[in-house]
CSV table of C-alpha atoms and ligand atoms in Angstrom, one decimal:
chain,number,residue,atom,x,y,z
J,56,MET,CA,148.8,113.2,45.5
J,57,SER,CA,148.3,109.6,44.4
J,58,ALA,CA,147.8,108.4,47.9
J,59,GLU,CA,145.2,111.1,48.2
J,60,LEU,CA,144.3,109.8,44.6
J,61,LEU,CA,144.3,106.1,45.4
J,62,SER,CA,141.9,106.7,48.6
J,63,ARG,CA,139.5,108.9,46.3
J,64,LEU,CA,139.0,105.9,43.8
J,65,ALA,CA,138.8,103.4,46.7
J,66,ALA,CA,135.4,105.2,47.9
J,67,ILE,CA,133.6,105.4,44.8
J,68,LEU,CA,135.1,102.1,43.8
J,69,GLY,CA,134.4,99.8,46.9
J,70,PRO,CA,137.5,97.4,47.7
J,71,SER,CA,137.0,94.7,44.5
J,72,GLY,CA,137.1,97.5,42.0
J,73,LEU,CA,140.7,98.8,42.8
J,74,LEU,CA,143.7,96.9,42.5
J,75,ALA,CA,147.2,98.7,43.2
J,76,ASP,CA,149.4,95.9,44.5
J,77,GLU,CA,151.7,95.2,42.1
J,78,ALA,CA,151.1,91.6,42.0
J,79,ASP,CA,147.2,91.7,41.1
J,80,MET,CA,148.1,94.3,38.6
J,81,VAL,CA,150.8,91.9,36.1
J,82,SER,CA,148.0,90.9,34.1
J,83,TYR,CA,146.8,95.0,33.4
J,84,ALA,CA,150.2,96.0,33.3
J,85,ILE,CA,151.3,93.9,29.8
J,86,ASP,CA,149.7,93.2,26.5
J,87,TRP,CA,149.2,89.3,25.5
J,88,ARG,CA,151.9,89.4,23.1
J,89,ARG,CA,154.6,90.9,26.5
J,90,LEU,CA,156.0,93.5,23.9
J,91,PHE,CA,154.9,96.5,25.8
J,92,PRO,CA,155.7,96.4,29.6
J,93,GLY,CA,154.4,99.1,31.4
J,94,ARG,CA,153.1,99.6,34.7
J,95,PRO,CA,150.1,101.2,36.0
J,96,LEU,CA,149.6,103.2,39.3
J,97,CYS,CA,146.8,101.6,39.8
J,98,VAL,CA,143.6,99.5,38.2
J,99,ALA,CA,140.5,101.0,38.8
J,100,ARG,CA,137.7,98.3,37.8
J,101,PRO,CA,134.1,100.4,37.9
J,102,ALA,CA,130.8,98.5,37.9
J,103,SER,CA,129.0,101.4,36.2
J,104,THR,CA,128.9,104.2,34.0
J,105,ALA,CA,128.3,106.1,36.9
J,106,GLU,CA,131.4,105.1,38.9
J,107,VAL,CA,133.3,105.7,35.2
J,108,SER,CA,132.1,108.8,34.8
J,109,GLU,CA,133.4,109.6,38.8
J,110,VAL,CA,136.7,107.8,38.3
J,111,VAL,CA,137.7,110.2,35.2
J,112,LYS,CA,136.8,113.1,37.9
J,113,ALA,CA,138.8,112.4,40.1
J,114,CYS,CA,142.0,111.3,38.2
J,115,ARG,CA,141.5,114.3,36.7
J,116,ALA,CA,141.2,116.4,39.4
J,117,ALA,CA,144.4,114.3,40.6
J,118,GLY,CA,146.5,114.8,36.8
J,119,ALA,CA,146.7,111.0,37.2
J,120,ALA,CA,146.1,110.2,32.8
J,121,ILE,CA,143.8,107.1,32.1
J,122,VAL,CA,144.2,104.1,29.8
J,123,PRO,CA,141.2,102.8,29.3
J,124,GLN,CA,141.6,98.3,28.6
J,125,GLY,CA,139.3,95.2,27.5
J,126,GLY,CA,140.3,92.1,27.3
J,127,ASN,CA,144.0,93.5,26.5
J,128,THR,CA,144.2,91.2,23.3
J,129,GLY,CA,145.0,93.5,21.2
J,130,LEU,CA,148.3,94.0,19.3
J,131,ALA,CA,149.6,97.8,19.3
J,132,GLY,CA,150.1,98.2,23.0
J,133,GLY,CA,146.8,100.4,22.5
J,134,ALA,CA,145.6,99.0,26.0
J,135,VAL,CA,149.1,98.9,28.8
J,136,PRO,CA,150.2,101.8,30.5
J,137,ASP,CA,153.7,103.3,30.2
J,138,ALA,CA,155.9,102.9,33.0
J,139,SER,CA,155.9,105.8,34.6
J,140,GLY,CA,153.9,104.8,37.5
J,141,ALA,CA,151.9,107.2,36.7
J,142,GLN,CA,148.8,106.1,34.5
J,143,VAL,CA,145.5,104.6,36.0
J,144,VAL,CA,144.3,101.6,34.2
J,145,LEU,CA,140.5,101.5,33.8
J,146,SER,CA,139.7,97.9,32.9
J,147,LEU,CA,136.4,97.7,31.8
J,148,ASN,CA,136.1,93.9,33.0
J,149,ARG,CA,133.4,94.0,36.0
J,150,MET,CA,131.0,95.5,33.2
J,151,ASN,CA,130.5,92.2,31.3
J,152,LYS,CA,126.4,91.7,31.1
J,153,VAL,CA,124.3,91.7,27.6
J,154,ARG,CA,122.1,94.3,28.7
J,155,ALA,CA,119.2,93.5,26.2
J,156,ILE,CA,118.4,91.7,22.6
J,157,ASP,CA,115.8,92.4,20.0
J,158,PRO,CA,115.6,89.4,17.9
J,159,VAL,CA,113.5,91.1,15.4
J,160,GLY,CA,114.8,95.1,15.0
J,161,LEU,CA,118.7,93.2,14.9
J,162,THR,CA,120.2,94.4,17.8
J,163,ILE,CA,122.2,93.7,20.8
J,164,SER,CA,123.2,96.0,23.4
J,165,ALA,CA,126.1,95.8,25.8
J,166,ASP,CA,128.3,97.1,28.3
J,167,ALA,CA,131.8,97.6,27.1
J,168,GLY,CA,133.2,94.6,29.6
J,169,CYS,CA,131.0,92.3,28.2
J,170,ILE,CA,133.4,89.7,26.5
J,171,LEU,CA,132.9,89.3,22.4
J,172,LYS,CA,132.2,85.3,22.8
J,173,VAL,CA,129.2,85.7,25.6
J,174,ALA,CA,127.6,88.3,23.0
J,175,GLN,CA,128.4,86.5,20.0
J,176,ASP,CA,126.2,83.8,21.9
J,177,ALA,CA,123.1,86.0,23.4
J,178,ALA,CA,122.8,86.2,20.0
J,179,ALA,CA,122.8,83.0,18.6
J,180,GLU,CA,120.7,82.3,21.4
J,181,ALA,CA,118.0,84.4,20.1
J,182,GLY,CA,118.6,82.5,16.4
J,183,ARG,CA,120.5,85.5,15.5
J,184,LEU,CA,124.0,86.3,14.1
J,185,LEU,CA,126.6,89.5,15.7
J,186,PRO,CA,129.1,89.4,12.9
J,187,ILE,CA,132.2,89.6,14.3
J,188,SER,CA,134.6,86.8,14.5
J,189,LEU,CA,138.3,86.8,15.4
J,190,ALA,CA,141.1,84.9,17.1
J,191,ALA,CA,140.9,86.6,20.5
J,192,GLU,CA,136.8,86.6,21.1
J,193,GLY,CA,136.8,84.7,23.8
J,194,SER,CA,138.7,87.8,26.1
J,195,ALA,CA,138.1,90.6,23.8
J,196,THR,CA,135.5,93.0,24.4
J,197,VAL,CA,132.1,94.7,22.7
J,198,GLY,CA,133.9,98.1,24.0
J,199,GLY,CA,137.9,97.1,22.8
J,200,VAL,CA,136.2,95.6,19.3
J,201,VAL,CA,134.0,99.0,19.1
J,202,SER,CA,137.4,101.3,20.2
J,203,THR,CA,139.9,99.6,17.9
J,204,ASN,CA,137.6,99.2,14.6
J,205,ALA,CA,138.4,95.5,15.0
J,206,GLY,CA,138.6,93.3,11.8
J,207,GLY,CA,138.1,89.5,11.6
J,208,VAL,CA,137.1,86.8,9.0
J,209,ASN,CA,133.7,88.0,8.1
J,210,VAL,CA,134.5,91.5,6.9
J,211,VAL,CA,134.3,90.7,3.5
J,212,ARG,CA,130.6,90.5,4.1
J,213,TYR,CA,130.0,92.5,7.2
J,214,GLY,CA,132.1,95.2,7.0
J,215,MET,CA,134.5,96.0,10.2
J,216,ALA,CA,133.3,96.5,13.4
J,217,ARG,CA,132.1,100.3,12.6
J,218,ALA,CA,129.6,98.9,10.4
J,219,LEU,CA,127.9,97.3,13.2
J,220,VAL,CA,127.9,100.0,15.7
J,221,LEU,CA,124.2,101.8,15.9
J,222,GLY,CA,124.9,103.0,19.4
J,223,LEU,CA,127.2,104.2,21.9
J,224,GLU,CA,127.5,105.2,25.5
J,225,VAL,CA,131.0,107.1,26.0
J,226,VAL,CA,132.3,109.1,28.9
J,227,LEU,CA,134.3,112.1,27.9
J,228,ALA,CA,137.4,113.4,29.2
J,229,ASP,CA,135.6,115.7,32.1
J,230,GLY,CA,133.7,112.7,33.5
J,231,THR,CA,130.7,113.8,31.2
J,232,VAL,CA,128.5,110.8,30.0
J,233,VAL,CA,127.0,111.1,26.2
J,234,ASP,CA,124.0,108.1,25.8
J,235,MET,CA,123.7,107.7,22.3
J,236,ALA,CA,123.3,104.3,22.2
J,237,ARG,CA,120.1,104.1,20.1
J,238,GLN,CA,118.9,101.5,18.4
J,239,LEU,CA,117.6,103.0,15.4
J,240,ARG,CA,119.0,102.0,12.1
J,241,LYS,CA,118.5,105.4,10.9
J,242,ASP,CA,119.4,108.3,12.6
J,243,ASN,CA,120.8,111.4,10.7
J,244,ALA,CA,120.2,114.0,12.9
J,245,GLY,CA,123.6,116.1,12.8
J,246,TYR,CA,126.7,115.1,13.2
J,247,ASP,CA,127.1,111.5,13.7
J,248,LEU,CA,129.0,111.6,17.1
J,249,LYS,CA,128.9,108.5,17.9
J,250,GLN,CA,132.1,107.9,14.6
J,251,LEU,CA,134.7,109.6,16.5
J,252,PHE,CA,135.2,107.3,19.1
J,253,ILE,CA,134.7,104.4,16.8
J,254,GLY,CA,138.5,103.1,15.8
J,255,THR,CA,139.9,106.0,18.0
J,256,GLU,CA,141.2,103.7,21.0
J,257,GLY,CA,140.1,105.5,24.2
J,258,THR,CA,142.0,108.7,23.1
J,259,LEU,CA,138.8,110.8,22.5
J,260,GLY,CA,136.6,109.4,25.1
J,261,ILE,CA,135.6,106.0,26.9
J,262,VAL,CA,133.7,103.7,25.4
J,263,THR,CA,130.7,102.0,28.3
J,264,GLY,CA,128.3,100.4,26.2
J,265,ALA,CA,127.4,100.1,22.5
J,266,VAL,CA,124.1,99.0,20.6
J,267,LEU,CA,125.4,96.2,17.8
J,268,ARG,CA,123.4,95.2,14.6
J,269,LEU,CA,122.6,91.7,14.5
J,270,VAL,CA,121.9,90.2,11.4
J,271,PRO,CA,119.6,86.5,10.5
J,272,ARG,CA,121.9,83.8,11.4
J,273,PRO,CA,121.9,81.6,8.0
J,274,ARG,CA,120.5,78.4,8.1
J,275,HIS,CA,123.4,76.3,6.0
J,276,THR,CA,127.1,76.8,6.4
J,277,VAL,CA,129.5,76.4,3.8
J,278,THR,CA,133.1,75.8,4.5
J,279,ALA,CA,136.0,75.1,1.7
J,280,LEU,CA,140.0,74.9,1.7
J,281,LEU,CA,141.9,75.0,-1.6
J,282,SER,CA,145.2,74.7,-2.5
J,283,VAL,CA,146.3,77.2,-5.8
J,284,PRO,CA,149.4,78.0,-7.6
J,285,SER,CA,149.3,81.5,-6.9
J,286,PRO,CA,147.9,85.1,-5.3
J,287,GLN,CA,147.0,85.8,-8.5
J,288,ALA,CA,144.8,82.6,-8.9
J,289,ALA,CA,143.8,83.4,-5.2
J,290,LEU,CA,142.6,86.2,-6.6
J,291,ASP,CA,140.9,84.8,-10.0
J,292,LEU,CA,138.9,82.3,-7.4
J,293,LEU,CA,137.4,85.5,-5.3
J,294,ALA,CA,136.0,86.5,-8.7
J,295,LEU,CA,134.6,83.1,-9.4
J,296,ALA,CA,132.9,82.9,-5.5
J,297,GLN,CA,131.4,86.3,-5.9
J,298,ASP,CA,130.0,85.2,-9.4
J,299,GLU,CA,129.1,81.8,-8.0
J,300,LEU,CA,128.2,82.8,-5.0
J,301,GLY,CA,127.5,86.0,-4.5
J,302,ASP,CA,126.5,88.0,-1.5
J,303,THR,CA,126.6,84.6,0.7
J,304,LEU,CA,130.2,84.9,0.6
J,305,SER,CA,131.3,85.5,4.8
J,306,ALA,CA,135.4,84.6,4.4
J,307,PHE,CA,138.0,84.7,2.1
J,308,GLU,CA,141.2,84.3,3.5
J,309,LEU,CA,144.6,83.6,1.6
J,310,MET,CA,147.1,81.7,3.2
J,311,SER,CA,151.2,80.8,2.0
J,312,GLY,CA,152.5,77.8,1.7
J,313,TYR,CA,155.2,79.1,4.6
J,314,SER,CA,152.3,79.4,6.6
J,315,PHE,CA,151.5,75.5,6.5
J,316,ASP,CA,155.2,74.2,6.8
J,317,LEU,CA,154.7,76.5,10.2
J,318,LEU,CA,151.5,74.9,11.5
J,319,LYS,CA,153.3,71.2,10.3
J,320,ARG,CA,156.6,71.6,11.5
J,321,HIS,CA,155.2,73.2,15.0
J,322,LEU,CA,152.3,72.5,16.1
J,323,ASN,CA,151.5,68.7,13.4
J,324,LEU,CA,148.7,70.1,11.6
J,325,THR,CA,148.4,69.5,8.5
J,326,PRO,CA,145.6,70.2,5.4
J,327,PRO,CA,143.1,67.0,4.3
J,328,ILE,CA,144.5,68.4,0.5
J,329,ALA,CA,147.2,68.4,-1.5
J,330,SER,CA,150.0,70.7,-1.2
J,331,GLY,CA,150.3,73.9,-3.2
J,332,ASP,CA,151.9,77.0,-2.7
J,333,TRP,CA,149.5,79.2,-1.9
J,334,PHE,CA,146.0,78.2,0.1
J,335,VAL,CA,142.1,79.8,0.1
J,336,LEU,CA,139.8,79.0,3.2
J,337,LEU,CA,136.4,80.2,2.0
J,338,GLU,CA,133.4,80.0,3.8
J,339,ALA,CA,129.4,81.2,3.0
J,340,GLY,CA,126.4,81.3,4.5
J,341,ALA,CA,122.3,80.7,3.0
J,342,SER,CA,118.9,80.1,5.0
J,343,LEU,CA,117.8,79.8,1.3
J,344,SER,CA,118.6,76.1,0.6
J,345,GLY,CA,121.1,75.6,-2.7
J,346,LEU,CA,124.3,76.8,-1.2
J,347,ARG,CA,125.7,73.7,-1.6
J,348,GLU,CA,125.0,73.0,-4.6
J,349,ALA,CA,126.5,76.2,-6.1
J,350,ALA,CA,130.0,75.2,-3.5
J,351,GLU,CA,130.4,72.7,-5.3
J,352,ALA,CA,129.9,74.0,-9.2
J,353,ALA,CA,132.3,76.3,-7.8
J,354,LEU,CA,135.0,74.2,-6.8
J,355,ALA,CA,134.4,72.0,-10.0
J,356,ALA,CA,134.9,74.8,-11.7
J,357,ALA,CA,137.5,76.5,-10.0
J,358,LEU,CA,139.7,72.5,-10.8
J,359,GLU,CA,138.7,72.2,-14.4
J,360,ASN,CA,140.3,75.6,-15.2
J,361,GLY,CA,143.0,75.1,-13.1
J,362,THR,CA,142.1,78.4,-10.3
J,363,ALA,CA,142.3,75.7,-8.3
J,364,LEU,CA,145.2,72.4,-7.7
J,365,ASP,CA,142.7,70.6,-5.5
J,366,GLY,CA,140.5,71.4,-2.4
J,367,VAL,CA,137.7,69.8,-0.2
J,368,ILE,CA,134.4,70.9,1.5
J,369,ALA,CA,133.7,70.8,4.7
J,370,GLU,CA,131.1,67.4,5.4
J,371,THR,CA,130.7,68.5,8.8
J,372,GLY,CA,130.4,70.8,11.2
J,373,ALA,CA,133.4,69.2,12.7
J,374,GLN,CA,135.3,69.5,10.0
J,375,ALA,CA,135.0,73.2,9.4
J,376,THR,CA,136.2,73.4,12.4
J,377,GLN,CA,138.9,71.5,11.8
J,378,LEU,CA,139.6,73.9,8.5
J,379,TRP,CA,139.5,76.7,10.5
J,380,ALA,CA,141.6,75.8,13.3
J,381,LEU,CA,144.5,75.4,10.2
J,382,ARG,CA,144.2,79.1,10.0
J,383,GLU,CA,144.0,80.5,13.4
J,384,HIS,CA,146.5,78.5,14.3
J,385,ILE,CA,149.2,80.6,12.0
J,386,THR,CA,149.5,83.0,14.5
J,387,ASP,CA,150.9,80.6,17.5
J,388,GLY,CA,153.1,78.4,14.2
J,389,GLU,CA,154.5,81.8,14.0
J,390,ALA,CA,155.5,82.3,17.4
J,391,ARG,CA,157.2,79.3,17.6
J,392,GLU,CA,159.2,80.0,15.1
J,393,GLY,CA,161.2,83.0,16.0
J,394,LYS,CA,161.2,86.8,16.5
J,395,SER,CA,159.2,88.3,13.7
J,396,MET,CA,158.0,92.0,12.8
J,397,LYS,CA,153.8,91.3,12.0
J,398,HIS,CA,152.6,93.5,9.4
J,399,ASP,CA,149.2,94.4,9.0
J,400,VAL,CA,148.6,95.9,5.8
J,401,SER,CA,146.4,96.8,3.5
J,402,VAL,CA,145.9,97.8,-0.4
J,403,PRO,CA,143.6,97.6,-3.2
J,404,ILE,CA,142.0,93.8,-3.7
J,405,VAL,CA,143.8,93.6,-6.9
J,406,ASP,CA,147.1,94.7,-6.2
J,407,VAL,CA,147.7,92.2,-3.9
J,408,PRO,CA,149.6,89.6,-5.9
J,409,ALA,CA,151.5,92.7,-7.1
J,410,PHE,CA,151.7,93.9,-3.5
J,411,LEU,CA,153.0,90.1,-2.7
J,412,GLU,CA,155.4,90.0,-5.2
J,413,ALA,CA,157.1,93.4,-4.7
J,414,ALA,CA,157.3,93.2,-1.1
J,415,ASP,CA,159.1,89.8,-1.3
J,416,ILE,CA,161.4,91.4,-3.8
J,417,ALA,CA,162.3,94.0,-1.3
J,418,ILE,CA,162.8,91.3,2.1
J,419,ALA,CA,165.2,89.6,-0.5
J,420,GLU,CA,167.2,92.2,-1.3
J,421,GLY,CA,167.0,93.6,1.7
J,422,ALA,CA,166.5,91.7,4.3
J,423,PRO,CA,168.3,88.3,2.8
J,424,GLY,CA,168.0,85.2,5.6
J,425,ALA,CA,164.6,86.8,6.6
J,426,LYS,CA,161.1,84.0,6.1
J,427,VAL,CA,158.0,85.8,5.2
J,428,ASN,CA,155.1,84.6,6.6
J,429,ALA,CA,152.3,85.8,4.5
J,430,PHE,CA,148.9,85.1,5.3
J,431,GLY,CA,145.3,87.2,5.9
J,432,HIS,CA,141.9,88.3,4.8
J,433,LEU,CA,142.6,88.6,1.2
J,434,GLY,CA,138.4,89.4,0.4
J,435,ASP,CA,139.5,92.5,2.4
J,436,GLY,CA,142.7,93.4,0.3
J,437,ASN,CA,144.4,92.8,4.6
J,438,ILE,CA,147.7,91.0,4.1
J,439,HIS,CA,149.3,90.3,7.5
J,440,TYR,CA,152.9,89.9,6.0
J,441,ASN,CA,155.0,89.2,8.7
J,442,VAL,CA,158.5,88.3,8.9
J,443,VAL,CA,160.3,86.1,10.5
J,444,LEU,CA,164.0,87.2,11.2
J,445,ALA,CA,167.2,86.2,10.4
J,446,PRO,CA,169.5,86.1,13.3
J,447,GLY,CA,171.1,89.5,14.3
J,448,GLN,CA,168.3,90.9,11.5
J,449,ASP,CA,166.8,94.8,12.3
J,450,GLY,CA,163.5,94.6,13.0
J,451,ALA,CA,162.3,98.2,12.1
J,452,ALA,CA,164.7,98.5,9.4
J,453,ILE,CA,162.4,95.4,7.8
J,454,ASN,CA,159.0,97.5,8.9
J,455,THR,CA,160.3,100.7,6.9
J,456,LEU,CA,161.0,98.2,3.5
J,457,VAL,CA,157.6,96.1,3.9
J,458,HIS,CA,155.7,99.9,4.3
J,459,ASP,CA,157.9,101.3,1.8
J,460,VAL,CA,156.3,98.8,-0.6
J,461,VAL,CA,152.8,98.8,0.8
J,462,ALA,CA,153.1,103.0,0.2
J,463,ARG,CA,153.6,102.4,-3.6
J,464,PHE,CA,150.6,100.4,-3.8
J,465,ALA,CA,148.7,103.4,-1.8
J,466,GLY,CA,148.2,101.2,0.7
J,467,SER,CA,147.8,101.3,4.7
J,468,ILE,CA,150.3,100.2,7.2
J,469,SER,CA,147.2,99.4,9.6
J,470,ALA,CA,144.2,97.8,8.1
J,471,GLU,CA,142.9,96.1,11.3
J,472,HIS,CA,145.0,96.2,14.2
J,473,GLY,CA,145.0,99.8,15.1
J,474,ILE,CA,148.2,102.2,15.6
J,475,GLY,CA,148.5,102.1,19.7
J,476,GLN,CA,152.1,102.7,20.9
J,477,TYR,CA,153.4,100.4,18.4
J,478,ARG,CA,152.6,102.5,15.3
J,479,VAL,CA,152.7,106.1,16.0
J,480,ASP,CA,155.9,107.2,15.0
J,481,GLU,CA,155.0,105.3,11.4
J,482,LEU,CA,151.4,107.1,11.3
J,483,LEU,CA,153.3,110.2,11.7
J,484,ILE,CA,155.2,109.5,8.4
J,485,ARG,CA,153.1,107.6,6.2
J,486,ARG,CA,149.6,110.2,6.9
J,487,ALA,CA,149.7,113.3,5.2
J,488,PRO,CA,150.3,116.2,7.6
J,489,ALA,CA,146.7,117.4,6.4
J,490,GLU,CA,145.4,114.4,7.7
J,491,ILE,CA,147.4,113.8,11.5
J,492,ALA,CA,146.4,118.3,11.8
J,493,LEU,CA,142.7,117.0,11.4
J,494,ALA,CA,143.3,114.5,14.0
J,495,ARG,CA,145.2,116.8,16.2
J,496,THR,CA,142.6,119.1,15.9
J,497,LEU,CA,140.1,116.6,17.2
J,498,LYS,CA,142.3,115.4,19.9
J,499,ARG,CA,142.6,119.2,21.4
J,500,ALA,CA,138.8,119.8,21.2
J,501,LEU,CA,138.0,116.5,23.0
J,502,ASP,CA,140.8,116.1,25.7
J,503,PRO,CA,143.0,119.0,25.5
J,504,ASP,CA,145.1,117.7,28.7
J,505,ASP,CA,146.1,114.9,26.5
J,506,PHE,CA,144.3,112.8,29.8
J,507,LEU,CA,143.1,109.9,28.1
J,508,ASN,CA,145.6,107.0,26.5
J,509,PRO,CA,148.1,109.5,25.9
J,510,GLY,CA,151.0,108.2,23.3
J,511,LYS,CA,148.5,106.5,21.6
J,512,VAL,CA,147.6,107.4,18.1
J,513,LEU,CA,149.6,110.2,18.3
J,514,PRO,CA,152.6,111.0,19.8
J,515,ALA,CA,152.4,111.6,24.0
J,516,GLY,CA,151.3,116.1,24.2
J,517,GLY,CA,149.6,116.3,20.6
D,292,MLT,C1,144.8,87.2,11.8
D,292,MLT,O1,144.2,87.2,11.5
D,292,MLT,O2,144.8,86.4,12.9
D,292,MLT,C2,145.5,88.2,13.2
D,292,MLT,O3,145.0,89.5,12.9
D,292,MLT,C3,147.0,88.1,12.6
D,292,MLT,C4,147.8,88.4,13.5
D,292,MLT,O4,147.9,87.7,14.8
D,292,MLT,O5,149.1,88.5,12.9
D,293,ZN,ZN1,143.6,89.3,10.9
């Protein structure tokens, strides 16, 4: 059966469109953190939506499940196959073009496999901004960002990926192409069906193209790093920034002193300000003048009332890049420190200080010797409460400790990374049975044979 499928796929895709040698499939078989090794039957690389549809029909006829894959930069193992050797990875990486840009209508259309950075650069060339920014943007794809409803550092102003999607083109589990790639700002005609495919990680359909919202590119940007005495002070600073900078505020990131210890120890990166227990990196952008003056006044007020202990506003673009490098290298510093359990949690923004306090107590009591590397998107209530394990410590038990605290604040166990295969079991425990039942109803309606990305988000077999 599989030889027959391989020859059918070769006929559809041509020689460059199908990989079946193990050596060629290595990078498609495992996630970049190397936590979820799999073994695909083959990697199908269609060059068009019509080819995606043909591949889906052929795999379906052969009973081989499909695992859609974009840039393979996810953190939850959502885009890699299982170890059965029976699943087909459907990589979108040959469908990599920007289709069109409308600088006045403020839209960009792109193939699913278009690298996010390529789409950002195309928007910049047209004098516009594609306002989604994340560490993996040089490899992540438009389709992956949409399918995982990715977050990043600009959510505080522009929302998650979902908020940017105007239109989608998808291929369903039976190979039907549904073209909803409309550029409309307003479209209230019936169910908003594209929402079914945003953040559902390829389990209900395969995103093959997207129309995303652009925004005017702010002429002026202010980037500032501040040290603050506590998470509560950081929250006070957020309120101050909301008052003084209004909706120009586009990033508000919190980082712990321990995150900065890791940067110093492993990467020799140090902040250009006096150290504190916590740090905030904020950015604002506007086209009208006066932004820098407003930011300077806000910083002065924060220093004056003790909300901030020290702070700097970047003088040049290069300095802003250096400040961002501190934030962007935390994950790297953490990886060099040792094995860690990542948590991508959210709680109501005002509860972040109380959450951090309660979680620290839970870890100190339940997992003595573990070190907490807390950082993340305070402006969204999303903290990466990562725990570096002491030798011999049980990661699963630490997950439970942290997520029990999240539950006390009615938070989420996945704010932006998704469920993938990593958090399937946890999702079943943490979400109400009525929500899980509704999710299963949708899955059964769109993919009754559990053929699209089985075992991701929901357990295999429904
Ligand atoms: C980040 O915000 O840097 C990532 O989402 C966090 C991570 O790597 O855990
Ligand atoms: Zn993040």
